[in-house]
PDB file of C-alpha atoms in Angstrom:
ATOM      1  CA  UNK A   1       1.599  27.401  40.168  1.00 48.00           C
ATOM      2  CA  UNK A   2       5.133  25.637  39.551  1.00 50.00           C
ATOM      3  CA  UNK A   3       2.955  22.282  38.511  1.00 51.00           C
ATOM      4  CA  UNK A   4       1.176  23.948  36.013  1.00 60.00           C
ATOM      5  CA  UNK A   5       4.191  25.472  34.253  1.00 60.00           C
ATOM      6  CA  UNK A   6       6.083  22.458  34.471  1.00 62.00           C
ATOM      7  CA  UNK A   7       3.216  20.832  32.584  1.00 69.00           C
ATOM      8  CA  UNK A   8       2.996  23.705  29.966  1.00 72.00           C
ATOM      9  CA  UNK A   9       6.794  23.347  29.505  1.00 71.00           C
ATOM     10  CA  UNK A  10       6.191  19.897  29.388  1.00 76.00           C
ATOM     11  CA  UNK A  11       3.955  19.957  26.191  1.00 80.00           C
ATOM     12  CA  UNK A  12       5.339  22.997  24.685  1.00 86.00           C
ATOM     13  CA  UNK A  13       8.543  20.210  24.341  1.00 87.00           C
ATOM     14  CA  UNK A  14       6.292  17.354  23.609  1.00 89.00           C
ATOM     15  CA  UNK A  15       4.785  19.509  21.212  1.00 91.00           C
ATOM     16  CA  UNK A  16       7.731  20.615  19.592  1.00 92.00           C
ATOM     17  CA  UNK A  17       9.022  16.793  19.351  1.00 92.00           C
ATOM     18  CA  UNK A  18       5.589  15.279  17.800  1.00 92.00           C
ATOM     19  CA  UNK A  19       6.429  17.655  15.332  1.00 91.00           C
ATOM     20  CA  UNK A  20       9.120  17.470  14.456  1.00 91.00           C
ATOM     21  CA  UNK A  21       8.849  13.518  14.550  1.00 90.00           C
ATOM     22  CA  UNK A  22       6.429  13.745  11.813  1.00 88.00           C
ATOM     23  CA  UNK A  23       8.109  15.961   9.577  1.00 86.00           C
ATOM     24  CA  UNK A  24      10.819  13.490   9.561  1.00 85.00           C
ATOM     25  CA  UNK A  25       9.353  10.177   9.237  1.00 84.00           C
ATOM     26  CA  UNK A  26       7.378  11.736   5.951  1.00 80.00           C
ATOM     27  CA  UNK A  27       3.535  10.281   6.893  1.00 78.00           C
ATOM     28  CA  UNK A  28       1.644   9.638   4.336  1.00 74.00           C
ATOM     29  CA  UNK A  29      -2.108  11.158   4.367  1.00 74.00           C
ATOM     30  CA  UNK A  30      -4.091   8.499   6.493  1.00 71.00           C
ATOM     31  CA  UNK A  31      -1.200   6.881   7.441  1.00 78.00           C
ATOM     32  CA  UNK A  32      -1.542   5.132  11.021  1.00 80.00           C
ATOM     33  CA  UNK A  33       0.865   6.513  13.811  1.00 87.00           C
ATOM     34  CA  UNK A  34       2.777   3.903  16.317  1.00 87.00           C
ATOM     35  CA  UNK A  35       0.318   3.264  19.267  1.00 85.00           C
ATOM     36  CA  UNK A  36       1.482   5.769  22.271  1.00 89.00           C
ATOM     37  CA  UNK A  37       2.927   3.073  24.006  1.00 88.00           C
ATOM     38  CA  UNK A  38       5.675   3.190  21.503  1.00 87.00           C
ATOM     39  CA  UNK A  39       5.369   6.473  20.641  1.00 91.00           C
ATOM     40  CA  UNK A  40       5.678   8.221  23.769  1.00 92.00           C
ATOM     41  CA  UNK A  41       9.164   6.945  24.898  1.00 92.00           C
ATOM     42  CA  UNK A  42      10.690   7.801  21.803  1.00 90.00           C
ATOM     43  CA  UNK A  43       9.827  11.175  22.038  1.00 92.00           C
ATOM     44  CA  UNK A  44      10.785  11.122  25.719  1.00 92.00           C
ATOM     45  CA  UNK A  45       7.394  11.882  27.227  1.00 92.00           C
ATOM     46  CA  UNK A  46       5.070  10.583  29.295  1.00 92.00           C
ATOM     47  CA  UNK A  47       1.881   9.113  27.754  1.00 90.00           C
ATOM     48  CA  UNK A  48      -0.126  12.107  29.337  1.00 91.00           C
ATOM     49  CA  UNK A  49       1.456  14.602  27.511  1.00 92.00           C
ATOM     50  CA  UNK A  50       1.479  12.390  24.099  1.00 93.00           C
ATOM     51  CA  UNK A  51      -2.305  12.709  24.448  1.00 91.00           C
ATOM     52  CA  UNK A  52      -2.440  16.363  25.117  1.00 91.00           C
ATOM     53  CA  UNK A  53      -0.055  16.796  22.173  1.00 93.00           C
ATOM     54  CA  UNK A  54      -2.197  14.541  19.957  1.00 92.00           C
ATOM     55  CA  UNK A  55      -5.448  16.497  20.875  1.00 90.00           C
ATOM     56  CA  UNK A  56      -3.988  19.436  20.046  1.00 90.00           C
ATOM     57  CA  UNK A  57      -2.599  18.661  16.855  1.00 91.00           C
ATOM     58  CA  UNK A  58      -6.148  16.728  16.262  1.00 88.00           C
ATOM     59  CA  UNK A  59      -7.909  20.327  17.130  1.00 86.00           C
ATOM     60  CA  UNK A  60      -5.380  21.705  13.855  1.00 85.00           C
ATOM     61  CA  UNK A  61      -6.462  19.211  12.012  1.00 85.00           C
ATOM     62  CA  UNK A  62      -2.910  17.485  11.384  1.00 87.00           C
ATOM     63  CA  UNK A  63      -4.305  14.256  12.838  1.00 89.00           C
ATOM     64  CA  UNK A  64      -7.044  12.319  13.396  1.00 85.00           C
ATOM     65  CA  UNK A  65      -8.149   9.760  15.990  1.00 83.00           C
ATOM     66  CA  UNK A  66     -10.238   6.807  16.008  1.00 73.00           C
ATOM     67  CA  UNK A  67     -11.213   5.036  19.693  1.00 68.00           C
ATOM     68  CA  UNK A  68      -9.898   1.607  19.424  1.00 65.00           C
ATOM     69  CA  UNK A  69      -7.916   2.355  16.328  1.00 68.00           C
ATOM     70  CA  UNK A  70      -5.504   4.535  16.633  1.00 80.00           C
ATOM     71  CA  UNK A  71      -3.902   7.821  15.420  1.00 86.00           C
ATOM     72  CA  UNK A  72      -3.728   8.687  11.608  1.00 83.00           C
ATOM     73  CA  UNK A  73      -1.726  11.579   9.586  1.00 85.00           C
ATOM     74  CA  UNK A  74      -4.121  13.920   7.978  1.00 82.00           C
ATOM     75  CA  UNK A  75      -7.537  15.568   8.235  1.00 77.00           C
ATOM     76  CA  UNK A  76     -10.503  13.277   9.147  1.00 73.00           C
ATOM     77  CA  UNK A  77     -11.904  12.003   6.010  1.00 64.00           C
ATOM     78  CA  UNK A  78     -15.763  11.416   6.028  1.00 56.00           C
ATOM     79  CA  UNK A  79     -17.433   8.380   7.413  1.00 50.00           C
ATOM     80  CA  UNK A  80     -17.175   6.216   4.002  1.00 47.00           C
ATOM     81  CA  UNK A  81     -13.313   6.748   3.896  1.00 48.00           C
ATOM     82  CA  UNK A  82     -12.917   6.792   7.549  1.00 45.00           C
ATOM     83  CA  UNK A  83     -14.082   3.307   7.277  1.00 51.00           C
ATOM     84  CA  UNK A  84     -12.579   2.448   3.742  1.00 50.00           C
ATOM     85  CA  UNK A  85      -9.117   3.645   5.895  1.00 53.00           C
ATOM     86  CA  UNK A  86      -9.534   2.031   8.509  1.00 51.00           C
ATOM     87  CA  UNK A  87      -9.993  -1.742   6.376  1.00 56.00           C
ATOM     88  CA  UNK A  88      -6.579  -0.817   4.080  1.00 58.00           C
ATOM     89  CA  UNK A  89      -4.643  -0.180   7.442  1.00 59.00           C
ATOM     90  CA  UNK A  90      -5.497  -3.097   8.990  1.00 61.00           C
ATOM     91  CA  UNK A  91      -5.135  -5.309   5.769  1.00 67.00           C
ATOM     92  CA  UNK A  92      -1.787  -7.141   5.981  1.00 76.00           C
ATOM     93  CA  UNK A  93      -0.037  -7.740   2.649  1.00 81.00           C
ATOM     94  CA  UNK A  94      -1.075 -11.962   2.729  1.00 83.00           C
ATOM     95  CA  UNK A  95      -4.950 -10.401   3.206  1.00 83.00           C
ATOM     96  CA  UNK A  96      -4.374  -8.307   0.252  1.00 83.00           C
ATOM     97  CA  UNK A  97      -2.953 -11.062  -1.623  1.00 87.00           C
ATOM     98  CA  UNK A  98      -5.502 -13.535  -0.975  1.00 89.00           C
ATOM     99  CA  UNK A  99      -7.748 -10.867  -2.183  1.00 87.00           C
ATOM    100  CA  UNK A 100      -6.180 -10.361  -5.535  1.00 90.00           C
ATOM    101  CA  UNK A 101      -5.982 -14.048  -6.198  1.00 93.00           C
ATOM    102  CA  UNK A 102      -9.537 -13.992  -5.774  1.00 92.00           C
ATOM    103  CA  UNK A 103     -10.265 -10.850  -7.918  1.00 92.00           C
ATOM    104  CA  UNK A 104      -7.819 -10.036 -10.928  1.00 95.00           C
ATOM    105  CA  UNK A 105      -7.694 -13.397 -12.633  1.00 96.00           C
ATOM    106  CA  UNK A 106     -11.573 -12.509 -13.222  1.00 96.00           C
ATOM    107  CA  UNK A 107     -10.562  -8.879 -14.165  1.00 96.00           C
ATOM    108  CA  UNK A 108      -8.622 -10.743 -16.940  1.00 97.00           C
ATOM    109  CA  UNK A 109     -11.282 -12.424 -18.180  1.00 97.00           C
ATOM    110  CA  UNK A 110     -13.868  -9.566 -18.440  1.00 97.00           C
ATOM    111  CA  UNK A 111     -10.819  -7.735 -20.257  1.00 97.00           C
ATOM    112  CA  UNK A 112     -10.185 -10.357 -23.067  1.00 97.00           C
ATOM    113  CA  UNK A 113     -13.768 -10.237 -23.851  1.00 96.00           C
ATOM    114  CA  UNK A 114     -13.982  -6.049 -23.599  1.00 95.00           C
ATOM    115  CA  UNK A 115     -10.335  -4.734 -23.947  1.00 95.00           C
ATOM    116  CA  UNK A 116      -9.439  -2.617 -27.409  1.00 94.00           C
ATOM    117  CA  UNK A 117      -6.735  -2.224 -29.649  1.00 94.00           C
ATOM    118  CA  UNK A 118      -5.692   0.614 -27.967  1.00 93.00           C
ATOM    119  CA  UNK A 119      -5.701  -1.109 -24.901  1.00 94.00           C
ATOM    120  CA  UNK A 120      -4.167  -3.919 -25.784  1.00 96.00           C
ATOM    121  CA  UNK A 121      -1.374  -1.388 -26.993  1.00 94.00           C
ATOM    122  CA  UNK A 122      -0.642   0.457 -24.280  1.00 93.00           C
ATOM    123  CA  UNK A 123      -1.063  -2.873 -21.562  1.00 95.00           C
ATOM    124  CA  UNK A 124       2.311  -3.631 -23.589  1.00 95.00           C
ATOM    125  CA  UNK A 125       3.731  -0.494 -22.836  1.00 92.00           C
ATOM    126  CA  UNK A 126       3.568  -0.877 -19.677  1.00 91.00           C
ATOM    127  CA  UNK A 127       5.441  -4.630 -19.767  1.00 94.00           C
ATOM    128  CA  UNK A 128       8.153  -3.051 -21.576  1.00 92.00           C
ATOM    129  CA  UNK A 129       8.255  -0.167 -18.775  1.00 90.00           C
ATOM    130  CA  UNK A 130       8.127  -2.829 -16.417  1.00 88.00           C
ATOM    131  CA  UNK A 131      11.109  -4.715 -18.546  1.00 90.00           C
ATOM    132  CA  UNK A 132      13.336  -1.748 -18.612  1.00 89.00           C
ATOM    133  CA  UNK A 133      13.137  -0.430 -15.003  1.00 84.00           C
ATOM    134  CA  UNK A 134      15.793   0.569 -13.379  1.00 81.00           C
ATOM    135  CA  UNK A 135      15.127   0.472  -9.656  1.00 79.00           C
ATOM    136  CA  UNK A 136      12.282  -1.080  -7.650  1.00 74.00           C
ATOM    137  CA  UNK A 137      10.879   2.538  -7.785  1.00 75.00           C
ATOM    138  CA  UNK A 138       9.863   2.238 -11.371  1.00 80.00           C
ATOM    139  CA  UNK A 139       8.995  -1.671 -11.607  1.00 80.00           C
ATOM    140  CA  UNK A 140       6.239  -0.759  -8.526  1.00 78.00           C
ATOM    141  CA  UNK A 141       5.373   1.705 -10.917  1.00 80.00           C
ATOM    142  CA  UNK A 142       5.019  -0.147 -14.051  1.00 85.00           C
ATOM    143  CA  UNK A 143       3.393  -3.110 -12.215  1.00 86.00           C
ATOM    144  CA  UNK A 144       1.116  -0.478 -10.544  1.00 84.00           C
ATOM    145  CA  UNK A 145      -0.030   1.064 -14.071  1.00 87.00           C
ATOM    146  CA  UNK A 146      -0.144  -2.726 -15.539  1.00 93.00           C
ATOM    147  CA  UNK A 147      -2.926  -3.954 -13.107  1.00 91.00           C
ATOM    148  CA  UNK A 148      -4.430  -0.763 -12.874  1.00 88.00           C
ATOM    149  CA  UNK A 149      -4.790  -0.671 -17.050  1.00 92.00           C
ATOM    150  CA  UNK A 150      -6.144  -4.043 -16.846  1.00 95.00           C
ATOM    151  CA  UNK A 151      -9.361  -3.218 -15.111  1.00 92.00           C
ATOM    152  CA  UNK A 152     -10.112   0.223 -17.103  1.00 91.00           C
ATOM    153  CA  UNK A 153     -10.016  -2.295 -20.117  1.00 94.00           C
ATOM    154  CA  UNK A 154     -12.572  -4.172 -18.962  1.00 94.00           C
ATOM    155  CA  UNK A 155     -15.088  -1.403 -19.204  1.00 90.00           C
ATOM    156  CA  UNK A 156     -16.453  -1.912 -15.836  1.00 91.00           C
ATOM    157  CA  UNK A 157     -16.004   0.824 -12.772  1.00 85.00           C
ATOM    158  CA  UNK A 158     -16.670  -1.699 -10.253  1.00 86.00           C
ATOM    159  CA  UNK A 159     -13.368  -3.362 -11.349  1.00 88.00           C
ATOM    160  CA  UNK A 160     -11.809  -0.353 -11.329  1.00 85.00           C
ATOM    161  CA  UNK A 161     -12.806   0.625  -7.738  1.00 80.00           C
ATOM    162  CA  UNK A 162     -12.101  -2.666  -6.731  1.00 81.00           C
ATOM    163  CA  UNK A 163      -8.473  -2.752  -7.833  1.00 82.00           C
ATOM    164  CA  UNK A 164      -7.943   1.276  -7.067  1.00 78.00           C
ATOM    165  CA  UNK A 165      -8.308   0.309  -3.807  1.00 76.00           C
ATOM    166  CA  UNK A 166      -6.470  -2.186  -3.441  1.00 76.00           C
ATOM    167  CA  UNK A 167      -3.746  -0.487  -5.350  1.00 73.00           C
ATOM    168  CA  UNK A 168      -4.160   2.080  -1.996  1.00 68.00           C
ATOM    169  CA  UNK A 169      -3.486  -1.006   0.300  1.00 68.00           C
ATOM    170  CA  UNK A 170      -0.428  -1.675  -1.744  1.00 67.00           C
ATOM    171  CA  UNK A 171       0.891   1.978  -1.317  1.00 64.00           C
ATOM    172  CA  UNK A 172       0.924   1.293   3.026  1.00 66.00           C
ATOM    173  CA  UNK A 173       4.038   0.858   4.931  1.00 61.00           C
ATOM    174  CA  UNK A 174       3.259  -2.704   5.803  1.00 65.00           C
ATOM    175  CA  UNK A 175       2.851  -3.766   1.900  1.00 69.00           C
ATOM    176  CA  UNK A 176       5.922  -1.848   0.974  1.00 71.00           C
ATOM    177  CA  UNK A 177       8.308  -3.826   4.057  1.00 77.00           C
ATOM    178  CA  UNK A 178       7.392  -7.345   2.188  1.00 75.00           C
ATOM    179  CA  UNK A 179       7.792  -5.793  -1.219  1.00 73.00           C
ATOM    180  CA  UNK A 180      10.897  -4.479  -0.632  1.00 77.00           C
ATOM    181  CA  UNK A 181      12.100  -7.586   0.780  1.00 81.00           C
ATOM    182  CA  UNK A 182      10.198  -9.914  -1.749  1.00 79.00           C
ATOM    183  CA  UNK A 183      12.188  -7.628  -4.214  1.00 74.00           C
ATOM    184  CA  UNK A 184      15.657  -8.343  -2.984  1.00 77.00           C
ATOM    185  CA  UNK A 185      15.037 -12.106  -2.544  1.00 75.00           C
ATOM    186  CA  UNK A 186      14.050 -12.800  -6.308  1.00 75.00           C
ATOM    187  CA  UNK A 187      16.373 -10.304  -7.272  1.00 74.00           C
ATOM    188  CA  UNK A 188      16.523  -7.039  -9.700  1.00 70.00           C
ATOM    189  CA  UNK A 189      16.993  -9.149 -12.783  1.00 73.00           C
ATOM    190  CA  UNK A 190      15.250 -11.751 -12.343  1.00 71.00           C
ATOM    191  CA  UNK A 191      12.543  -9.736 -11.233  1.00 71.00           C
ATOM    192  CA  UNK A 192      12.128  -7.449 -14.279  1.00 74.00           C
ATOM    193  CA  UNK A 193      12.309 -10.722 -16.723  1.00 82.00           C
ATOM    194  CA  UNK A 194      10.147 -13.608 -14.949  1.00 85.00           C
ATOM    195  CA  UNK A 195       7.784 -10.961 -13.625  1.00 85.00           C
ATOM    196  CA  UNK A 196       7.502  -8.948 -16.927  1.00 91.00           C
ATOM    197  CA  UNK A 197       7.161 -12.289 -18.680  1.00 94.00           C
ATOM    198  CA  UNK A 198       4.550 -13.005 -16.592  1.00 95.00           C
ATOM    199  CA  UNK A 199       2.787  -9.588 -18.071  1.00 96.00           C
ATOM    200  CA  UNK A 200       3.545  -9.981 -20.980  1.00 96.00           C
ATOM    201  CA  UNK A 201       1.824 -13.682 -21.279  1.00 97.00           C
ATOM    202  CA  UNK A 202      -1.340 -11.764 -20.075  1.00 98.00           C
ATOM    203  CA  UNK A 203      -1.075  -9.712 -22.421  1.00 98.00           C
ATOM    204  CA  UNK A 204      -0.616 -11.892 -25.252  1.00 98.00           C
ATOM    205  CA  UNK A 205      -4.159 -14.046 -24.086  1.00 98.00           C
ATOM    206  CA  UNK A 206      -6.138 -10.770 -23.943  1.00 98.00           C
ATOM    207  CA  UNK A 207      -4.884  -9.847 -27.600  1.00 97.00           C
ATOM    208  CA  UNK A 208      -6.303 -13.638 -28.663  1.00 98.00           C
ATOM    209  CA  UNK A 209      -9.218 -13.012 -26.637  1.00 98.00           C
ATOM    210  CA  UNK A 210      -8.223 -16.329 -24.626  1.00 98.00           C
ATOM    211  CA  UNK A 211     -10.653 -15.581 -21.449  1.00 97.00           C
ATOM    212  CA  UNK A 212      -9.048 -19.445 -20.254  1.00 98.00           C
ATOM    213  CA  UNK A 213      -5.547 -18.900 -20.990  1.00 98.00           C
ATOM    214  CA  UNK A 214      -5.347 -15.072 -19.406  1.00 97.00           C
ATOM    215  CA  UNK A 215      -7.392 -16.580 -16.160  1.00 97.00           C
ATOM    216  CA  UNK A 216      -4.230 -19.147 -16.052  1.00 97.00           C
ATOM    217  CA  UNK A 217      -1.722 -16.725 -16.551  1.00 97.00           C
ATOM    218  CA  UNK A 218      -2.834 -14.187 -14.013  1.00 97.00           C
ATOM    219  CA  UNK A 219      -3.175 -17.244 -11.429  1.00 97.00           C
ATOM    220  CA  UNK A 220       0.276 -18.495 -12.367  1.00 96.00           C
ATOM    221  CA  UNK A 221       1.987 -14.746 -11.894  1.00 94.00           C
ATOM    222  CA  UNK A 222      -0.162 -13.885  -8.582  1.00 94.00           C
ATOM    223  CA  UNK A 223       0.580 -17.046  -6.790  1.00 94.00           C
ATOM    224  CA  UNK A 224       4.463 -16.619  -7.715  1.00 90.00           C
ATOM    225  CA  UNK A 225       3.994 -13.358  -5.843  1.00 87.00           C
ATOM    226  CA  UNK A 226       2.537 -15.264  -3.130  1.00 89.00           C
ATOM    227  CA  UNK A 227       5.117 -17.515  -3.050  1.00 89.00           C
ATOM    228  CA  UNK A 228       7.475 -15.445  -3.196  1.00 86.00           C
ATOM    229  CA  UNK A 229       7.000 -13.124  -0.687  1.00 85.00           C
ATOM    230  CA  UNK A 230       6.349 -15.816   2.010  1.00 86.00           C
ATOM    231  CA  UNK A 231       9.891 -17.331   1.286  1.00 85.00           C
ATOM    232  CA  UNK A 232      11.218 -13.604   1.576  1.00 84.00           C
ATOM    233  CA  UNK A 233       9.549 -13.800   4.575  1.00 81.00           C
ATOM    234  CA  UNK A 234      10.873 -16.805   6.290  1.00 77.00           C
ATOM    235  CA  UNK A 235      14.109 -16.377   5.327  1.00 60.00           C
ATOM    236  CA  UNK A 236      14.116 -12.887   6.842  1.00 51.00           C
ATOM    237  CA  UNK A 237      15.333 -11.208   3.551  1.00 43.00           C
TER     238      UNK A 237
END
């Protein structure tokens, strides 16, 4: 009788912590959880309880588990974006790199030969928000909107998907650590002029429909990202 209210005690408080341990931390829909071995000590309780806690909070639909995954914030999504999840969690930011080296200097190219006027116009809007940003808050979000408008002007929706999702990948905690530290190792102002310049020589192939030049320049600025971020990275920025 006494073991089965200490255990109800026990993950009314476990409870209560895993709470109040997400409100805090501020998880992001689909956002993985630290594996129980972590996560159990640091709400003080055993890894028993963490799993009764998890189950119930799975049964309100505030998480979701996958068996040799993990733990995610968040309803279940179906079995396409259960999957799609499941690949952006585990892509590290080099994977997603190596993927948009592969990808956007051809998104460039379609988008010389399809992009409009209007386009054109507001891809330069968005290297002059990128320009005048203020914190690394509103360059991610100028960048962001800069390779995002460069596949809707290329008129195709596969391109779009493509770089959508990888603009999700970007938006993960593990992307956000390097870019953050990338960010501080270039530093603020040279980051809003060499990387805006960067855009802004995109840009200017596009508008002279220079497939050759914009498939350079997109190289050129994504493998100074590369770069970049590796240095950050060895350094320990």
């Amino acid at each position: 009788m006494r073991g089965n209210m200490a255990q109800r005690q026990s993950r009314s408080t476990g409870l209560e912590r895993l709470r109040t341990y997400l409100a805090e931390q501020g998880f992001e829909p689909q956002q993985k959880l630290p594996p129980e071995r972590e996560l159990a000590p640091l709400l003080g309780i055993s890894r028993t309880t963490l799993r009764a806690c998890l189950e119930t909070l799975e049964t309100e639909g505030l998480v979701w588990r996958h068996v040799g995954q993990g733990t995610f914030y968040g309803k279940r999504p179906g079995s396409n974006a259960v999957r799609l999840s499941l690949l952006v969690e585990m892509a590290s930011p080099w994977d997603i790199m190596e993927a948009r080296l592969l990808l956007e200097p051809q998104v460039v190219v379609a988008a010389s030969k399809a992009a409009t006027p209007d386009q054109i116009a507001f891809l330069r809007s968005c290297v002059k928000a990128g320009r005048e940003a203020k914190n690394i808050h509103r360059c991610e979000v100028a960048d962001a909107e800069f390779h995002s408008a460069l596949a809707r002007a290329t008129g195709n929706p596969v391109f779009v998907s493509f770089l959508e999702f990888l603009a999700g990948a970007r938006g993960r905690a593990r992307w956000q650590r390097e870019w953050l530290r990338t960010y501080h190792h270039i530093g603020e102002d040279e980051f809003r002029g060499g990387h805006s310049d960067h855009h802004q020589a995109i840009v200017d192939a596009i508008a002279a429909r220079d497939a050759v030049r914009a498939e350079a320049m997109m190289r050129h600025h994504l493998t100074a990202v590369y770069d970049a971020m590796k240095q950050a990275a060895g350094e320990g920025v």
